[in-house]
Tab-separated table of C-alpha atoms and ligand atoms in Angstrom:
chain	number	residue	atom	x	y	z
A	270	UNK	CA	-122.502	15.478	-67.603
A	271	UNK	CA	-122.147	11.753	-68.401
A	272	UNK	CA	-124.244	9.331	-66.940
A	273	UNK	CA	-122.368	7.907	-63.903
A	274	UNK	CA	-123.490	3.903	-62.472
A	275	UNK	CA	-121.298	3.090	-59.383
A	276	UNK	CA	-121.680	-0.679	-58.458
A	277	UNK	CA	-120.762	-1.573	-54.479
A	278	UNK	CA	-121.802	-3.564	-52.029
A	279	UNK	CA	-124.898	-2.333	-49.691
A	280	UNK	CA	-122.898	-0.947	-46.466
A	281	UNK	CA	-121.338	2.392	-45.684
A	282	UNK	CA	-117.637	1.735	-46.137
A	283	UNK	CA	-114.977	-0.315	-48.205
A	284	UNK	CA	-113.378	0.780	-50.937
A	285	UNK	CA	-116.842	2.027	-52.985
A	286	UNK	CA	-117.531	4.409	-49.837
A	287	UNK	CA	-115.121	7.489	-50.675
A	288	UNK	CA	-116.386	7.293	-54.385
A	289	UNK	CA	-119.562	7.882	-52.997
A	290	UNK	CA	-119.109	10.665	-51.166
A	291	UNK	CA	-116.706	12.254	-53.607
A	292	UNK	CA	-119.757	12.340	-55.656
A	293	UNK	CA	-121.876	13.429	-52.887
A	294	UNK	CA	-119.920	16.324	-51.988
A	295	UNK	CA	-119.731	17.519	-55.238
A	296	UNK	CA	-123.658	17.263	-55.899
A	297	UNK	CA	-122.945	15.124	-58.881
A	298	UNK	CA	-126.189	12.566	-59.635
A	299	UNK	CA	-125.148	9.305	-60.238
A	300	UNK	CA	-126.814	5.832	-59.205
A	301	UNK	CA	-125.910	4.073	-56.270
A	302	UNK	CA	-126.070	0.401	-57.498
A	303	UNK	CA	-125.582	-1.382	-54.169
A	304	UNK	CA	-125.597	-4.928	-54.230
A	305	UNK	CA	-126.485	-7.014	-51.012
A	306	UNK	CA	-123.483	-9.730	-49.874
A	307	UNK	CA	-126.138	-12.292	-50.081
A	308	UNK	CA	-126.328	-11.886	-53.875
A	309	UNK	CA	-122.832	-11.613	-54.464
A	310	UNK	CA	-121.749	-14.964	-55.516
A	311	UNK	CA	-124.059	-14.766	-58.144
A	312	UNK	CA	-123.989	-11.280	-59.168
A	313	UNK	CA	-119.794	-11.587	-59.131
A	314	UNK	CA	-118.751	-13.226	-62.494
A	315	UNK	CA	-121.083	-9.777	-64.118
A	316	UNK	CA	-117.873	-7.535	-63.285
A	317	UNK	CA	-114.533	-7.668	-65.201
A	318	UNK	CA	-112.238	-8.800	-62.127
A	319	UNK	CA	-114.979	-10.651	-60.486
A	320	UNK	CA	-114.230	-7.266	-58.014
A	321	UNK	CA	-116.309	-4.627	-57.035
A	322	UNK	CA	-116.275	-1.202	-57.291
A	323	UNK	CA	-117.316	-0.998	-60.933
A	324	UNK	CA	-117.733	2.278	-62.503
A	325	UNK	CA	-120.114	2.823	-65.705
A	326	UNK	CA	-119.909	5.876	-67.696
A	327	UNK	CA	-122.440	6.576	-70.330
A	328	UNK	CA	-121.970	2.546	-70.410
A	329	UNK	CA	-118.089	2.334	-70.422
A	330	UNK	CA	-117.212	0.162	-67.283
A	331	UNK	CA	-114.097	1.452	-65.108
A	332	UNK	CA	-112.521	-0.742	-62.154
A	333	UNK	CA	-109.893	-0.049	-59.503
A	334	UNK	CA	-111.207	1.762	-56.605
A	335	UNK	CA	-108.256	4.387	-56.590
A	336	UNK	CA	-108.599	4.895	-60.315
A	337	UNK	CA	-112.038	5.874	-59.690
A	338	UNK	CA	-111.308	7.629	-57.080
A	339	UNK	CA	-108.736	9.694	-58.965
A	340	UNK	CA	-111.252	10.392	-61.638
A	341	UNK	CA	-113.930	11.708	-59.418
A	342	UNK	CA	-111.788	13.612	-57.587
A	343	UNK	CA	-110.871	15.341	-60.903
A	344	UNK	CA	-114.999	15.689	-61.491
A	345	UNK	CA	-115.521	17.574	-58.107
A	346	UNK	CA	-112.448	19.490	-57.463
A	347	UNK	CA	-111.765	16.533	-54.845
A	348	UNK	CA	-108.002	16.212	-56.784
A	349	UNK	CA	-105.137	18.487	-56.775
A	350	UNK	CA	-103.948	19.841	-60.027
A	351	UNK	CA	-100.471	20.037	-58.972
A	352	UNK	CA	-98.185	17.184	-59.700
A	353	UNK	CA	-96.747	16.945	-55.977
A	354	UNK	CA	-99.816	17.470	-54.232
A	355	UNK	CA	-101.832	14.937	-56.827
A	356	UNK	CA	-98.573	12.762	-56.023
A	357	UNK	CA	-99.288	13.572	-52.181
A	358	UNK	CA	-102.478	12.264	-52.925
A	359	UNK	CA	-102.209	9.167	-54.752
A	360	UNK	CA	-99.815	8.438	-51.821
A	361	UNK	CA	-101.720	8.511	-48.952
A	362	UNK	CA	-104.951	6.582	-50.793
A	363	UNK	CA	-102.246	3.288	-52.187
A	364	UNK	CA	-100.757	3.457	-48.294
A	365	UNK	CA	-104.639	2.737	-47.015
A	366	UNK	CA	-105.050	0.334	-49.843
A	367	UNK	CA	-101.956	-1.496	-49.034
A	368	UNK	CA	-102.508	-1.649	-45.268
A	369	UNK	CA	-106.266	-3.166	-45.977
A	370	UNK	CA	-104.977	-5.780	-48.751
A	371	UNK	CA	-103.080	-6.807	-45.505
A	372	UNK	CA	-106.373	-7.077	-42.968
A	373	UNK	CA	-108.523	-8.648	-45.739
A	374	UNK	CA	-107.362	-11.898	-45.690
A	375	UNK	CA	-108.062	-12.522	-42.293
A	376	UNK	CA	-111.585	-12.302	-42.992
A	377	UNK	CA	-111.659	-15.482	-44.100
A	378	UNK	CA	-109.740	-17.219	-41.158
A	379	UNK	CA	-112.394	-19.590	-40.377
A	380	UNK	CA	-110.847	-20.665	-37.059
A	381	UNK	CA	-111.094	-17.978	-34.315
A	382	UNK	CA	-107.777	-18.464	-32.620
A	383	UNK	CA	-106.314	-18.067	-35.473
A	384	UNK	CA	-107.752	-15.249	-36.342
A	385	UNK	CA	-107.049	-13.509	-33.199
A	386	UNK	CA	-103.354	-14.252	-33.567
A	387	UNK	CA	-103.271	-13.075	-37.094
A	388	UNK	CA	-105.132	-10.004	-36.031
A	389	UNK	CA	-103.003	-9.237	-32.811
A	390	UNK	CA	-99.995	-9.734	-35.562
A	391	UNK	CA	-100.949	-7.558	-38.243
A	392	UNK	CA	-101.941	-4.479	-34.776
A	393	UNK	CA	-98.959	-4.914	-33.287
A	394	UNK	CA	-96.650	-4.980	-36.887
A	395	UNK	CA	-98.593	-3.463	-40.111
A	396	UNK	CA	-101.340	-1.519	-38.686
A	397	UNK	CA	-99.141	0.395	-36.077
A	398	UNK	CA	-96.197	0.871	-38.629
A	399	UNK	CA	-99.007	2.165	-41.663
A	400	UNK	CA	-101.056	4.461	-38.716
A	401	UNK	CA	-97.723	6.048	-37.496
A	402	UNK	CA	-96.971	6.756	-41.486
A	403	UNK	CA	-100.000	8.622	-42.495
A	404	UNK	CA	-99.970	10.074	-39.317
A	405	UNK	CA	-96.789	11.597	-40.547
A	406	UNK	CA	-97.451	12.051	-43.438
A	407	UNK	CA	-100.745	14.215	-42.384
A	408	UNK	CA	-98.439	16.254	-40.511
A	409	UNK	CA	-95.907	17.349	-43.014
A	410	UNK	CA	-98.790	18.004	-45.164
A	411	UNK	CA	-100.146	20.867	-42.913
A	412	UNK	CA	-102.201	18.450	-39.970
A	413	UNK	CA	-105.279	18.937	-41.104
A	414	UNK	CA	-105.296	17.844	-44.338
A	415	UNK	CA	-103.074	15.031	-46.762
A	416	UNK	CA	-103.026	17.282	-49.327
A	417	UNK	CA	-103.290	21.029	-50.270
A	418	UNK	CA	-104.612	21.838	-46.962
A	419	UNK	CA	-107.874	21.210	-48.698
A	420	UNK	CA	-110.241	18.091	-48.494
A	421	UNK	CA	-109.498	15.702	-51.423
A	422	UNK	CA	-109.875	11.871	-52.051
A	423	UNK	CA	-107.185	11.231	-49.386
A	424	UNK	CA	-109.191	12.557	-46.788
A	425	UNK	CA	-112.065	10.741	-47.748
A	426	UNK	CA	-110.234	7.282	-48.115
A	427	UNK	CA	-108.300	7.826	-44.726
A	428	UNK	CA	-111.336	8.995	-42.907
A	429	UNK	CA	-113.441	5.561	-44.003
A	430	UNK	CA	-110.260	3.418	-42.662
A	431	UNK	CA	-109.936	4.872	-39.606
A	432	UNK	CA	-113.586	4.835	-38.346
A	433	UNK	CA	-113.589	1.244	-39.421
A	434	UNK	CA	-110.938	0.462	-37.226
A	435	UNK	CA	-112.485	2.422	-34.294
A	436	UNK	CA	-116.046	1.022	-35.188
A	437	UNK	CA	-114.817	-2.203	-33.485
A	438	UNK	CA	-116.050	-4.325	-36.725
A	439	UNK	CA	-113.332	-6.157	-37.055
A	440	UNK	CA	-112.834	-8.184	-33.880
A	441	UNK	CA	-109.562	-8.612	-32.235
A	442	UNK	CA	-108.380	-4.910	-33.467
A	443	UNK	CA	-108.308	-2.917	-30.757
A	444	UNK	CA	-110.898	0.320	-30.682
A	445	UNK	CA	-108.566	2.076	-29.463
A	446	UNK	CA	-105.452	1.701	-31.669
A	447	UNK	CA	-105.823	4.927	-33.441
A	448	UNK	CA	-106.053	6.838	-30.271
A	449	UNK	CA	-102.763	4.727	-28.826
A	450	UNK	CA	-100.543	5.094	-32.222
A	451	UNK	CA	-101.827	7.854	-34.443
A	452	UNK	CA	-103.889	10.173	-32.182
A	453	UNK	CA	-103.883	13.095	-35.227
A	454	UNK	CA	-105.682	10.456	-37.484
A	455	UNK	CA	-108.661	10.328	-34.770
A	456	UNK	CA	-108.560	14.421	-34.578
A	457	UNK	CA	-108.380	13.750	-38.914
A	458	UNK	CA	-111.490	11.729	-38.537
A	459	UNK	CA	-113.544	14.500	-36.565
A	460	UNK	CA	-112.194	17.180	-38.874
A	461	UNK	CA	-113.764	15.281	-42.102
A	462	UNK	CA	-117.043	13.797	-40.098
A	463	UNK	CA	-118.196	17.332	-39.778
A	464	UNK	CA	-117.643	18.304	-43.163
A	465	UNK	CA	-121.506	19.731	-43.824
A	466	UNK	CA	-121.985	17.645	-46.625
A	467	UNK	CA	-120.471	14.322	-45.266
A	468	UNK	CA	-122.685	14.724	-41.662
A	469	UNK	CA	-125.643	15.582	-43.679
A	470	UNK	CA	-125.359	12.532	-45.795
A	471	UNK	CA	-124.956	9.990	-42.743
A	472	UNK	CA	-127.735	11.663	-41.146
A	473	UNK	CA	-129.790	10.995	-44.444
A	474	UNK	CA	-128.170	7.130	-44.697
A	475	UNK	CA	-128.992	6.807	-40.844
A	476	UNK	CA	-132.875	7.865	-41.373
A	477	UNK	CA	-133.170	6.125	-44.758
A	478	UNK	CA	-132.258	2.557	-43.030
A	479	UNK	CA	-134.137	3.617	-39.715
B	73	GSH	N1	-107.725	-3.569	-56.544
B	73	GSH	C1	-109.162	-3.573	-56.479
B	73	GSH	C2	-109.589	-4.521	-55.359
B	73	GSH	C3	-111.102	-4.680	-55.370
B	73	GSH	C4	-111.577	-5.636	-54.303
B	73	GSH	O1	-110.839	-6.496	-53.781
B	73	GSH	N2	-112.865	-5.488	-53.983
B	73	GSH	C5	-113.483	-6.326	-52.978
B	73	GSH	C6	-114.479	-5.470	-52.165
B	73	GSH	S1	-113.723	-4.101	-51.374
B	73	GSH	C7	-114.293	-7.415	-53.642
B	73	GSH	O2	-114.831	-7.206	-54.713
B	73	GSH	N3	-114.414	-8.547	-52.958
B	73	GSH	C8	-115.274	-9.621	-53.368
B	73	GSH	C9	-114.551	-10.775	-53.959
B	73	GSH	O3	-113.323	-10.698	-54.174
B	73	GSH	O4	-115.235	-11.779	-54.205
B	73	GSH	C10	-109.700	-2.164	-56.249
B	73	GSH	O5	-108.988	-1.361	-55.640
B	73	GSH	O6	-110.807	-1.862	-56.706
């Protein structure tokens, strides 16, 4: 088994989370490198993209969150085999990606008007049209899972998206959007919250930081 260093930043989500979990679930050992925002700035230009995640295997560094999670996925049975259902797959994670390299840039709106009327923009255009799509998606794929009627990357990626946007972290969203557009997705996110492994570990994450 090679030697696996995942580099993230020190909360329970963004694009490092389903890499974490991948691994999680599939009991493979690996360290959890988790870098505090503070120390960022400085830590930053140590990466090839200035970017986080960063992947090290047995010292070779990997980057591009759906790359890694791709190659997890292939190290825990977390990936289809099949061409269409891997292509199923890769779908559904690049439609979360692009929907979040849409929000990002709002966090640094400065001004809060602003921000609210960018936000209220993106709900009422981008995040409604991308919810109603994997919600469709999810449902020609079976309705309880984006791919294989198994749990795979997808899941994972979708999962961490949609509890952010219900976590009410990012102000001016709406809690309950998912509920209002793409009511499967919140059923989704109870379906893959349960999964043993996944509840055990946020119990663990909950009592570690208590
Ligand atoms: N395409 C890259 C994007 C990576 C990315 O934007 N990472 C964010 C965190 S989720 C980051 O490093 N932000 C800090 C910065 O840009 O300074 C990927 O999918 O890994």
């Amino acid at each position: 088994m090679p030697k696996l260093k995942l580099t993230y930043f020190d909360f329970d989500g963004g694009r490092g989370e389903s890499i974490r979990l991948a691994l999680v679930i599939g009991d493979i050992p690996f360290e959890d490198h988790r870098i505090p925002i503070s120390e960022w700035p400085a830590y930053k230009d140590r990466t090839p993209l200035r970017q986080v995640p960063v992947m090290e295997i047995d010292g070779e560094i990997i980057t591009q969150s759906n790359t890694i999670n791709r190659l997890v996925g292939k190290m825990t049975g977390l990936y289809p085999d099949d061409a269409l259902q891997a292509a199923y797959c890769d779908e559904t994670m690049a439609t979360v990606e692009d929907i979040v390299s849409k929000i990002v840039p709002t966090f640094f709106i400065e001004d809060e008007e602003e921000k609210r009327l960018a936000r209220e923009a993106l709900t009422a255009g981008p995040i409604s049209l991308y919810l109603g799509r994997l919600e469709t998606l999810l449902v020609q794929r079976g309705g309880n899972y984006f791919t294989g009627n198994r749990l795979s990357v997808a899941d994972l990626k979708v999962f961490l998206w949609i509890r952010n946007l219900n976590s009410g972290i990012l102000d001016h969203i709406p809690t309950d959007i998912v509920e209002r557009v793409a009511p499967k997705l919140v059923e989704h996110l109870e379906r893959i919250s349960a999964q043993p492994k996944i509840a055990a570990y946020y119990q663990q994450r909950a009592g570690d930081s208590e």
